[in-house]
């Protein structure tokens, strides 16, 4: 089966960049990315893409208008497609059964119903969104019950492993592509059709095919293992601070063991992002559903430790500032959940800022990419009142303006530009003692010390 037309439902952080790369690598395939959010589609069609990713502008420019299209006409795009990626959001449920743990699948279900309604002929449906195991079976059931045109369908799982900030490099040169499908002849033909799309630029040996459930579960497990490494090193960061050890030295020493490996051992104020917490909670819920309480409790600890890491950072600030931050100006450098993205979903900065505001601090926030409106929205959704945001949060477009007359500065994202800040100038601008809380170990430690800052760096014993 040859694929000549692809459509993707959902023009978000995953759908947009992934489809742009497929279009760039497969000029003979028409790729249409759809979303009901007109503003998002307009942005994808403009010079100001809705997603900030290094290198993405060039990839989009190379294909847009040729074989890459962004549209709100979802029905026409589905009707024309041989293969439909479903890349809609799957947030954590906030209500009812499984609240706070289970994935909310209403967008997936709506997408499946629409596909059933609009489709004719044969379609391959590909789950791209991260979803709980067995969602493929739910999609199949919904489609079978709602399709009246005699159309036929195969459902595949093809989870996305790109990380934000490095999405273009990850898509261009992935560690692996995972495709899960049914073991029936029809299922295998569909798997091969999707393999042939990726094989245009990904070496065959890196394209792994499995059954549907292994593929769905692997995505959750990959994220759980990655997050577990961060919680493990963060737990050790607290011990390093208590004992005088240095967490980077420990990470280097253990990472040289080839069985452990050096990556993902950077201690931080906590992990964020749309995937890690959500996927672990999903895994926890799955284990609960299958009556495996020991397994669910084991993974839940990864999230608990992460919450504790964020809380203890705030506590460190409050205790160091003589047990009160009431009315004290604290400069917050970085709000995104990691560098090189404008995404703030589950960013540790939200938790830290919320708790500092509860202590009545005055925050002066600077982030090079995050929109001020998004920062206000995140804080409001985290439970900070509009009145408090209005009175106690200032968002600035210059780090030096943020630190002016500040009692303390806290780095919460590891933006490269923070490595070369003019620290003597910052020291002059701040009140004394000038306290620094480096939650990302991004500032030059020796220079901080030489200039007379009173600094705390995550995982570094004094
Ligand atoms: C993650 C997975 O890496 C990716 O494979 C999956 O597809 C989606 O989820 P992402 O959330 O975009 O990607 O970024 P990632 O680089 O994994 O970072 C997640 C969080 O962990 C960030 O807040 C980051 O700052 C933090 N982190 C990462 C650390 O604190 N220490 C580390 O050593 C690595
Ligand atoms: P991700 O990080 O997984 O890409 P996002 O929340 O950034 O998630 O993007 C998901 C997108 O999917 C949103 O822009 C939302 O409007 C869109 N969406 C949700 N349901 C549908 C649907 N049925 N058809 C098309 N787009 C949809």
Short mmCIF file of C-alpha atoms and ligand atoms in Angstrom, two decimals:
data_model
loop_
_atom_site.label_atom_id
_atom_site.label_comp_id
_atom_site.label_asym_id
_atom_site.label_seq_id
_atom_site.Cartn_x
_atom_site.Cartn_y
_atom_site.Cartn_z
CA UNK A 1 0.00 0.00 0.00
CA UNK A 2 1.53 3.33 -1.05
CA UNK A 3 0.85 6.43 1.00
CA UNK A 4 0.33 9.59 -1.05
CA UNK A 5 -1.76 11.72 1.31
CA UNK A 6 -1.40 12.15 5.08
CA UNK A 7 -3.46 14.17 7.48
CA UNK A 8 -2.73 14.92 11.12
CA UNK A 9 -5.38 15.88 13.67
CA UNK A 10 -3.80 18.29 16.15
CA UNK A 11 -1.32 21.03 15.27
CA UNK A 12 0.40 21.12 18.67
CA UNK A 13 3.97 20.59 19.88
CA UNK A 14 3.99 17.03 18.53
CA UNK A 15 1.80 17.18 15.41
CA UNK A 16 3.25 20.34 13.89
CA UNK A 17 6.99 19.55 14.00
CA UNK A 18 6.54 15.83 13.22
CA UNK A 19 4.43 16.47 10.13
CA UNK A 20 6.77 19.25 8.99
CA UNK A 21 9.64 16.75 9.05
CA UNK A 22 7.66 14.07 7.18
CA UNK A 23 6.69 16.63 4.52
CA UNK A 24 10.28 17.86 4.22
CA UNK A 25 11.60 14.31 3.78
CA UNK A 26 8.79 13.01 1.52
CA UNK A 27 8.12 15.64 -1.17
CA UNK A 28 5.80 13.21 -3.03
CA UNK A 29 3.40 12.91 -0.07
CA UNK A 30 0.81 15.64 0.59
CA UNK A 31 0.70 16.37 4.33
CA UNK A 32 -2.13 18.41 5.89
CA UNK A 33 -2.02 19.34 9.57
CA UNK A 34 -5.47 20.21 10.94
CA UNK A 35 -6.70 21.82 14.08
CA UNK A 36 -10.00 23.41 15.09
CA UNK A 37 -8.02 26.20 16.73
CA UNK A 38 -8.01 28.86 14.00
CA UNK A 39 -5.43 31.00 15.78
CA UNK A 40 -2.98 28.09 15.93
CA UNK A 41 -3.46 27.27 12.25
CA UNK A 42 -3.02 30.94 11.30
CA UNK A 43 0.23 30.98 13.28
CA UNK A 44 1.50 27.85 11.48
CA UNK A 45 0.75 29.63 8.20
CA UNK A 46 2.62 32.79 9.29
CA UNK A 47 6.26 33.68 9.97
CA UNK A 48 5.62 33.46 13.74
CA UNK A 49 5.13 29.71 14.32
CA UNK A 50 3.15 28.85 17.47
CA UNK A 51 5.92 26.53 18.66
CA UNK A 52 9.45 27.75 19.31
CA UNK A 53 11.96 25.07 18.32
CA UNK A 54 15.48 25.72 17.06
CA UNK A 55 15.64 24.90 13.32
CA UNK A 56 11.88 24.44 12.90
CA UNK A 57 11.32 27.61 10.84
CA UNK A 58 13.64 26.28 8.13
CA UNK A 59 11.99 22.83 8.03
CA UNK A 60 8.52 24.37 7.74
CA UNK A 61 9.67 26.89 5.11
CA UNK A 62 11.16 24.10 2.99
CA UNK A 63 7.81 22.33 2.55
CA UNK A 64 4.96 24.70 3.37
CA UNK A 65 2.80 25.44 0.33
CA UNK A 66 4.49 22.61 -1.60
CA UNK A 67 3.32 19.48 0.21
CA UNK A 68 2.81 20.79 3.75
CA UNK A 69 -0.48 22.51 4.55
CA UNK A 70 -2.09 23.79 7.75
CA UNK A 71 -5.87 23.94 7.78
CA UNK A 72 -9.02 24.05 9.89
CA UNK A 73 -10.93 22.12 7.24
CA UNK A 74 -10.57 18.86 9.15
CA UNK A 75 -13.27 16.95 7.27
CA UNK A 76 -11.77 17.50 3.82
CA UNK A 77 -8.29 16.58 5.06
CA UNK A 78 -9.55 13.30 6.59
CA UNK A 79 -11.52 12.45 3.45
CA UNK A 80 -8.45 12.94 1.23
CA UNK A 81 -5.97 11.07 3.45
CA UNK A 82 -4.70 7.47 3.17
CA UNK A 83 -3.14 7.75 6.59
CA UNK A 84 -4.39 9.82 9.55
CA UNK A 85 -2.18 10.68 12.51
CA UNK A 86 -4.11 11.43 15.69
CA UNK A 87 -2.04 13.93 17.65
CA UNK A 88 -4.66 15.61 19.80
CA UNK A 89 -4.08 16.47 23.47
CA UNK A 90 -4.55 13.81 26.18
CA UNK A 91 -4.52 15.81 29.44
CA UNK A 92 -4.77 14.21 32.87
CA UNK A 93 -8.39 13.89 34.00
CA UNK A 94 -9.32 16.51 36.56
CA UNK A 95 -12.69 15.08 37.56
CA UNK A 96 -14.50 11.84 38.37
CA UNK A 97 -13.04 8.34 38.15
CA UNK A 98 -9.25 8.40 37.92
CA UNK A 99 -9.10 12.18 38.53
CA UNK A 100 -5.50 13.37 38.76
CA UNK A 101 -4.13 10.14 37.24
CA UNK A 102 -6.05 8.78 34.27
CA UNK A 103 -5.80 10.34 30.80
CA UNK A 104 -8.79 12.31 29.57
CA UNK A 105 -9.54 10.69 26.24
CA UNK A 106 -12.38 12.93 25.12
CA UNK A 107 -10.36 14.51 22.27
CA UNK A 108 -9.26 11.07 21.04
CA UNK A 109 -12.85 9.84 21.09
CA UNK A 110 -14.12 12.93 19.26
CA UNK A 111 -11.41 12.47 16.64
CA UNK A 112 -12.33 8.78 16.17
CA UNK A 113 -16.02 9.63 15.73
CA UNK A 114 -15.21 12.28 13.15
CA UNK A 115 -12.93 9.93 11.22
CA UNK A 116 -15.72 7.31 11.14
CA UNK A 117 -18.22 9.87 9.89
CA UNK A 118 -16.11 11.36 7.12
CA UNK A 119 -14.14 8.39 5.77
CA UNK A 120 -14.62 6.34 2.61
CA UNK A 121 -12.39 3.56 1.27
CA UNK A 122 -9.45 2.29 3.34
CA UNK A 123 -7.68 4.37 6.01
CA UNK A 124 -4.77 3.78 8.34
CA UNK A 125 -5.23 5.56 11.68
CA UNK A 126 -2.05 6.18 13.64
CA UNK A 127 -2.01 7.04 17.34
CA UNK A 128 0.67 9.66 17.82
CA UNK A 129 -0.61 11.17 21.07
CA UNK A 130 0.60 9.46 24.23
CA UNK A 131 -2.30 7.34 25.37
CA UNK A 132 -3.04 4.60 27.88
CA UNK A 133 -2.55 1.00 26.80
CA UNK A 134 -5.54 -0.43 24.93
CA UNK A 135 -6.67 2.90 23.48
CA UNK A 136 -6.26 1.44 19.98
CA UNK A 137 -8.98 -1.01 20.84
CA UNK A 138 -11.28 1.83 21.98
CA UNK A 139 -10.63 3.70 18.73
CA UNK A 140 -11.45 0.59 16.70
CA UNK A 141 -14.67 -0.02 18.58
CA UNK A 142 -15.84 3.59 18.16
CA UNK A 143 -15.04 3.59 14.47
CA UNK A 144 -16.64 0.22 13.79
CA UNK A 145 -19.85 1.35 15.50
CA UNK A 146 -20.05 4.67 13.68
CA UNK A 147 -18.84 4.10 10.14
CA UNK A 148 -21.76 3.81 7.71
CA UNK A 149 -19.94 4.15 4.37
CA UNK A 150 -18.35 0.69 4.34
CA UNK A 151 -14.92 2.22 4.87
CA UNK A 152 -12.23 -0.08 6.31
CA UNK A 153 -9.63 0.85 8.92
CA UNK A 154 -6.39 -0.32 10.48
CA UNK A 155 -5.17 1.25 13.72
CA UNK A 156 -1.45 1.59 14.44
CA UNK A 157 0.48 2.95 17.40
CA UNK A 158 3.48 5.16 16.58
CA UNK A 159 4.46 7.07 19.74
CA UNK A 160 6.62 10.14 19.40
CA UNK A 161 9.85 10.30 21.39
CA UNK A 162 11.02 13.80 20.43
CA UNK A 163 12.02 16.11 23.26
CA UNK A 164 11.10 19.77 23.11
CA UNK A 165 13.97 22.13 22.39
CA UNK A 166 15.70 19.43 20.31
CA UNK A 167 12.65 18.35 18.29
CA UNK A 168 14.18 18.97 14.87
CA UNK A 169 17.37 17.03 15.61
CA UNK A 170 15.36 14.24 17.27
CA UNK A 171 13.02 13.95 14.27
CA UNK A 172 15.86 14.10 11.76
CA UNK A 173 17.96 11.51 13.54
CA UNK A 174 15.79 9.48 15.95
CA UNK A 175 17.23 6.77 18.23
CA UNK A 176 14.35 4.62 17.04
CA UNK A 177 10.94 4.77 15.41
CA UNK A 178 8.40 2.50 17.08
CA UNK A 179 5.41 1.17 15.17
CA UNK A 180 2.89 -1.20 16.72
CA UNK A 181 0.20 -2.97 14.74
CA UNK A 182 -2.03 -6.00 14.73
CA UNK A 183 -0.49 -9.29 13.72
CA UNK A 184 -3.22 -9.85 11.09
CA UNK A 185 -2.26 -9.61 7.38
CA UNK A 186 -4.12 -6.27 7.13
CA UNK A 187 -2.33 -4.99 10.22
CA UNK A 188 1.06 -5.97 8.82
CA UNK A 189 0.36 -4.26 5.47
CA UNK A 190 -0.48 -1.07 7.38
CA UNK A 191 2.69 -1.36 9.48
CA UNK A 192 4.78 -1.75 6.31
CA UNK A 193 3.10 1.27 4.73
CA UNK A 194 4.09 3.45 7.69
CA UNK A 195 7.57 1.91 7.85
CA UNK A 196 8.07 2.94 4.21
CA UNK A 197 7.31 6.59 5.09
CA UNK A 198 9.99 6.75 7.81
CA UNK A 199 12.43 4.60 5.83
CA UNK A 200 12.95 7.57 3.47
CA UNK A 201 15.37 8.98 6.04
CA UNK A 202 15.60 6.64 9.05
CA UNK A 203 17.83 3.51 8.72
CA UNK A 204 15.69 0.38 8.70
CA UNK A 205 17.43 -1.14 11.71
CA UNK A 206 16.20 1.78 13.80
CA UNK A 207 12.55 1.19 12.85
CA UNK A 208 11.17 -1.22 15.43
CA UNK A 209 7.85 -2.98 14.89
CA UNK A 210 5.90 -4.60 17.72
CA UNK A 211 2.37 -5.54 18.59
CA UNK A 212 -0.03 -2.70 19.44
CA UNK A 213 0.05 -3.04 23.21
CA UNK A 214 3.85 -3.22 23.46
CA UNK A 215 4.11 -0.04 21.44
CA UNK A 216 1.55 1.85 23.52
CA UNK A 217 3.14 0.67 26.77
CA UNK A 218 6.74 1.39 25.64
CA UNK A 219 6.04 5.10 25.38
CA UNK A 220 4.81 5.27 28.99
CA UNK A 221 7.70 3.13 30.20
CA UNK A 222 10.35 5.17 28.35
CA UNK A 223 9.11 8.38 29.95
CA UNK A 224 8.78 6.72 33.36
CA UNK A 225 12.39 5.47 33.23
CA UNK A 226 13.70 8.88 32.13
CA UNK A 227 11.78 10.68 34.87
CA UNK A 228 12.91 8.08 37.39
CA UNK A 229 16.55 8.88 36.61
CA UNK A 230 15.92 12.55 37.33
CA UNK A 231 14.11 11.83 40.59
CA UNK A 232 16.95 9.46 41.54
CA UNK A 233 19.64 12.08 40.99
CA UNK A 234 17.48 14.77 42.61
CA UNK A 235 17.10 12.61 45.71
CA UNK A 236 20.88 12.38 45.81
CA UNK A 237 21.18 16.17 45.32
CA UNK A 238 19.61 16.62 48.77
CA UNK A 239 22.09 14.17 50.27
CA UNK A 240 24.99 15.96 48.55
CA UNK A 241 23.89 19.28 50.04
CA UNK A 242 23.74 17.68 53.49
CA UNK A 243 27.09 15.91 53.28
CA UNK A 244 29.32 18.29 51.33
CA UNK A 245 29.40 16.11 48.22
CA UNK A 246 28.88 17.57 44.74
CA UNK A 247 26.04 16.01 42.73
CA UNK A 248 27.76 16.66 39.38
CA UNK A 249 30.85 14.81 40.55
CA UNK A 250 28.70 11.93 41.72
CA UNK A 251 26.75 11.92 38.43
CA UNK A 252 29.99 11.90 36.45
CA UNK A 253 31.46 9.09 38.52
CA UNK A 254 28.41 6.84 38.25
CA UNK A 255 27.66 7.81 34.64
CA UNK A 256 31.03 6.47 33.49
CA UNK A 257 29.76 3.00 34.30
CA UNK A 258 28.54 1.94 30.87
CA UNK A 259 25.61 0.12 32.49
CA UNK A 260 24.38 3.41 33.95
CA UNK A 261 25.43 5.88 31.22
CA UNK A 262 25.97 9.64 31.52
CA UNK A 263 22.71 11.10 30.20
CA UNK A 264 19.74 12.42 32.17
CA UNK A 265 21.66 12.74 35.42
CA UNK A 266 21.52 16.51 35.78
CA UNK A 267 20.08 17.47 39.15
CA UNK A 268 17.54 20.26 38.95
CA UNK A 269 14.75 22.05 40.75
CA UNK A 270 12.52 19.31 39.31
CA UNK A 271 11.39 17.91 35.99
CA UNK A 272 8.52 19.47 34.09
CA UNK A 273 6.99 19.16 30.63
CA UNK A 274 3.76 17.80 29.31
CA UNK A 275 4.82 14.15 29.37
CA UNK A 276 6.73 12.91 32.40
CA UNK A 277 4.25 13.48 35.21
CA UNK A 278 1.24 12.72 33.04
CA UNK A 279 2.70 9.46 31.74
CA UNK A 280 3.81 8.22 35.15
CA UNK A 281 0.38 8.96 36.58
CA UNK A 282 -1.08 7.10 33.64
CA UNK A 283 1.14 4.15 34.44
CA UNK A 284 0.13 4.35 38.10
CA UNK A 285 -3.53 4.31 37.14
CA UNK A 286 -3.00 1.43 34.76
CA UNK A 287 -1.32 -0.62 37.51
CA UNK A 288 -4.14 0.22 39.92
CA UNK A 289 -6.67 -0.91 37.32
CA UNK A 290 -4.87 -4.23 36.95
CA UNK A 291 -4.66 -4.62 40.74
CA UNK A 292 -0.89 -4.19 40.98
CA UNK A 293 -0.61 -1.84 43.98
CA UNK A 294 3.12 -2.52 44.56
CA UNK A 295 3.97 -1.50 41.03
CA UNK A 296 1.79 1.60 41.09
CA UNK A 297 3.22 2.71 44.46
CA UNK A 298 6.77 2.23 43.16
CA UNK A 299 6.21 4.61 40.21
CA UNK A 300 4.15 7.09 42.19
CA UNK A 301 7.27 7.80 44.26
CA UNK A 302 8.98 9.30 41.20
CA UNK A 303 6.32 12.03 41.13
CA UNK A 304 6.33 12.46 44.92
CA UNK A 305 10.07 13.01 44.93
CA UNK A 306 9.72 15.55 42.14
CA UNK A 307 7.08 17.49 44.08
CA UNK A 308 9.27 17.39 47.16
CA UNK A 309 12.26 18.72 45.18
CA UNK A 310 10.27 21.79 44.08
CA UNK A 311 8.92 22.37 47.59
CA UNK A 312 12.29 22.06 49.27
CA UNK A 313 13.74 24.62 46.84
CA UNK A 314 11.11 27.13 47.97
CA UNK A 315 11.74 26.24 51.60
CA UNK A 316 15.45 26.81 51.10
CA UNK A 317 14.74 30.30 49.74
CA UNK A 318 12.38 31.23 52.57
CA UNK A 319 14.66 29.90 55.33
CA UNK A 320 17.76 31.55 53.86
CA UNK A 321 16.03 34.92 53.56
CA UNK A 322 15.75 34.99 57.36
CA UNK A 323 12.49 32.99 57.39
CA UNK A 324 10.42 35.55 55.54
CA UNK A 325 10.03 36.65 51.94
CA UNK A 326 7.06 38.87 52.76
CA UNK A 327 7.23 41.86 50.39
CA UNK A 328 10.75 40.92 49.30
CA UNK A 329 11.55 41.18 45.60
CA UNK A 330 12.73 37.89 44.13
CA UNK A 331 13.96 37.80 40.55
CA UNK A 332 12.91 34.61 38.74
CA UNK A 333 15.11 33.85 35.75
CA UNK A 334 13.45 31.32 33.46
CA UNK A 335 9.86 30.10 33.43
CA UNK A 336 9.87 27.49 30.62
CA UNK A 337 10.13 23.84 31.74
CA UNK A 338 13.51 23.56 30.00
CA UNK A 339 15.66 25.70 27.73
CA UNK A 340 14.95 26.29 24.04
CA UNK A 341 11.19 26.05 24.29
CA UNK A 342 8.33 28.47 24.99
CA UNK A 343 6.38 25.63 26.61
CA UNK A 344 5.56 25.91 30.32
CA UNK A 345 3.41 22.83 30.86
CA UNK A 346 4.15 21.39 34.35
CA UNK A 347 7.15 23.72 34.59
CA UNK A 348 8.71 23.62 38.07
CA UNK A 349 8.64 27.43 37.87
CA UNK A 350 4.85 27.36 38.27
CA UNK A 351 5.07 25.46 41.54
CA UNK A 352 7.99 27.54 42.88
CA UNK A 353 6.37 30.89 41.97
CA UNK A 354 2.99 29.86 43.37
CA UNK A 355 4.53 28.89 46.71
CA UNK A 356 6.64 32.06 46.90
CA UNK A 357 3.53 34.13 46.20
CA UNK A 358 1.74 32.30 49.01
CA UNK A 359 4.60 33.53 51.21
CA UNK A 360 3.78 37.07 49.97
CA UNK A 361 6.95 37.54 47.93
CA UNK A 362 7.10 40.10 45.12
CA UNK A 363 8.19 38.30 41.94
CA UNK A 364 10.04 39.85 39.01
CA UNK A 365 9.97 37.19 36.28
CA UNK A 366 12.10 37.09 33.14
CA UNK A 367 12.04 34.39 30.46
CA UNK A 368 13.45 34.95 26.96
CA UNK A 369 10.68 33.02 25.16
CA UNK A 370 7.59 32.58 27.29
CA UNK A 371 4.74 35.03 26.65
CA UNK A 372 3.79 37.12 29.73
CA UNK A 373 0.13 36.20 29.25
CA UNK A 374 1.01 32.51 29.53
CA UNK A 375 2.88 33.08 32.79
CA UNK A 376 -0.15 34.87 34.28
CA UNK A 377 -2.48 32.12 33.03
CA UNK A 378 -0.28 29.36 34.50
CA UNK A 379 -0.17 31.06 37.89
CA UNK A 380 -3.93 31.62 37.87
CA UNK A 381 -4.53 27.96 36.99
CA UNK A 382 -2.19 26.97 39.82
CA UNK A 383 -4.55 28.75 42.21
CA UNK A 384 -2.94 32.18 42.59
CA UNK A 385 -5.67 34.84 42.77
CA UNK A 386 -5.94 37.47 40.05
CA UNK A 387 -5.49 40.11 42.73
CA UNK A 388 -2.21 38.62 43.93
CA UNK A 389 -0.90 38.23 40.38
CA UNK A 390 -1.77 41.85 39.65
CA UNK A 391 -0.16 43.13 42.86
CA UNK A 392 2.87 40.84 43.29
CA UNK A 393 3.98 39.65 39.84
CA UNK A 394 5.97 41.77 37.46
CA UNK A 395 7.02 40.25 34.12
CA UNK A 396 10.01 41.88 32.46
CA UNK A 397 11.80 41.53 29.16
CA UNK A 398 15.25 42.19 30.59
CA UNK A 399 17.01 40.12 33.28
CA UNK A 400 18.79 43.19 34.68
CA UNK A 401 15.47 44.96 35.21
CA UNK A 402 14.26 41.87 37.06
CA UNK A 403 17.19 41.76 39.49
CA UNK A 404 17.16 45.50 40.23
CA UNK A 405 16.66 45.97 43.98
CA UNK A 406 15.97 42.25 44.39
CA UNK A 407 16.74 40.46 47.65
CA UNK A 408 17.34 37.23 45.79
CA UNK A 409 17.49 35.73 42.35
CA UNK A 410 16.45 32.19 41.45
CA UNK A 411 17.25 30.45 38.17
CA UNK A 412 14.54 27.96 37.21
CA UNK A 413 15.38 27.25 33.54
CA UNK A 414 18.84 26.51 32.15
CA UNK A 415 18.74 29.05 29.27
CA UNK A 416 22.23 29.36 27.71
CA UNK A 417 22.10 33.16 27.95
CA UNK A 418 22.14 32.89 31.75
CA UNK A 419 25.66 31.44 31.57
CA UNK A 420 27.01 34.75 30.31
CA UNK A 421 25.03 37.22 32.41
CA UNK A 422 27.00 40.24 33.60
CA UNK A 423 27.28 39.09 37.22
CA UNK A 424 29.20 42.14 38.52
CA UNK A 425 26.34 44.30 37.17
CA UNK A 426 23.77 42.00 38.77
CA UNK A 427 25.60 42.18 42.08
CA UNK A 428 25.59 45.99 41.94
CA UNK A 429 21.86 46.05 41.13
CA UNK A 430 20.75 43.69 43.92
CA UNK A 431 20.19 44.44 47.61
CA UNK A 432 22.84 43.01 49.96
CA UNK A 433 23.38 40.32 50.98
CA UNK A 434 22.75 39.32 47.36
CA UNK A 435 21.23 35.82 47.52
CA UNK A 436 21.33 33.46 44.55
CA UNK A 437 19.40 30.18 44.32
CA UNK A 438 20.56 28.33 41.24
CA UNK A 439 17.98 25.62 40.59
CA UNK A 440 19.68 24.59 37.37
CA UNK A 441 23.37 24.99 38.15
CA UNK A 442 23.59 27.34 35.18
CA UNK A 443 25.50 30.28 36.68
CA UNK A 444 29.32 30.20 36.95
CA UNK A 445 29.92 29.09 40.54
CA UNK A 446 33.46 30.45 40.99
CA UNK A 447 32.48 33.89 39.71
CA UNK A 448 29.45 34.01 42.02
CA UNK A 449 31.71 33.25 44.94
CA UNK A 450 34.41 35.74 43.91
CA UNK A 451 31.84 38.52 43.59
CA UNK A 452 30.50 37.91 47.08
CA UNK A 453 27.07 36.52 46.24
CA UNK A 454 25.54 34.36 48.93
CA UNK A 455 24.73 31.39 46.72
CA UNK A 456 22.95 28.07 46.96
CA UNK A 457 23.33 25.66 44.06
CA UNK A 458 21.18 22.58 43.82
CA UNK A 459 23.14 19.48 44.83
CA UNK A 460 26.31 21.28 45.94
CA UNK A 461 27.34 20.84 49.54
CA UNK A 462 28.91 23.86 51.19
C1 LIG B 1 10.33 14.01 27.26
C2 LIG B 1 11.11 12.82 26.68
O1 LIG B 1 12.52 13.10 26.77
C3 LIG B 1 10.70 12.56 25.23
O2 LIG B 1 11.35 11.39 24.74
C4 LIG B 1 9.18 12.38 25.16
O3 LIG B 1 8.77 12.23 23.81
C5 LIG B 1 8.46 13.57 25.78
O4 LIG B 1 8.93 13.78 27.13
P1 LIG B 1 10.52 16.66 27.06
O5 LIG B 1 9.56 16.67 28.20
O6 LIG B 1 10.22 17.50 25.88
O7 LIG B 1 10.71 15.17 26.51
O8 LIG B 1 11.97 17.12 27.59
P2 LIG B 1 13.14 16.39 28.41
O9 LIG B 1 14.42 16.79 27.81
O10 LIG B 1 12.92 14.95 28.57
O11 LIG B 1 13.06 17.11 29.84
C6 LIG B 1 11.97 16.92 30.72
C7 LIG B 1 12.25 17.62 32.04
O12 LIG B 1 13.30 17.00 32.75
C8 LIG B 1 12.67 19.09 31.89
O13 LIG B 1 12.04 19.87 32.87
C9 LIG B 1 14.17 19.04 32.10
O14 LIG B 1 14.69 20.26 32.56
C10 LIG B 1 14.29 17.95 33.15
N1 LIG B 1 15.60 17.27 33.17
C11 LIG B 1 16.03 16.56 32.09
C12 LIG B 1 16.37 17.34 34.33
O15 LIG B 1 15.99 17.97 35.32
N2 LIG B 1 17.58 16.68 34.35
C13 LIG B 1 18.04 15.95 33.29
O16 LIG B 1 19.15 15.37 33.40
C14 LIG B 1 17.24 15.90 32.12
P1 LIG B 2 0.85 17.91 22.09
O1 LIG B 2 1.91 18.48 22.99
O2 LIG B 2 0.57 16.44 22.38
O3 LIG B 2 1.10 18.16 20.64
P2 LIG B 2 -1.08 20.09 22.22
O4 LIG B 2 -2.06 20.37 23.32
O5 LIG B 2 0.06 21.04 21.97
O6 LIG B 2 -0.55 18.61 22.50
O7 LIG B 2 -1.88 19.96 20.85
C1 LIG B 2 -3.05 19.25 20.64
C2 LIG B 2 -3.90 19.98 19.60
O8 LIG B 2 -4.94 19.12 19.17
C3 LIG B 2 -4.57 21.27 20.09
O9 LIG B 2 -4.15 22.37 19.29
C4 LIG B 2 -6.09 20.99 19.90
O10 LIG B 2 -6.80 22.13 19.46
C5 LIG B 2 -6.06 19.93 18.81
N1 LIG B 2 -7.24 19.07 18.72
C6 LIG B 2 -7.98 18.52 19.71
N2 LIG B 2 -8.98 17.77 19.19
C7 LIG B 2 -8.89 17.83 17.83
C8 LIG B 2 -9.62 17.25 16.71
N3 LIG B 2 -10.65 16.43 16.91
N4 LIG B 2 -9.22 17.56 15.46
C9 LIG B 2 -8.16 18.38 15.27
N5 LIG B 2 -7.42 18.94 16.26
C10 LIG B 2 -7.77 18.67 17.52
#
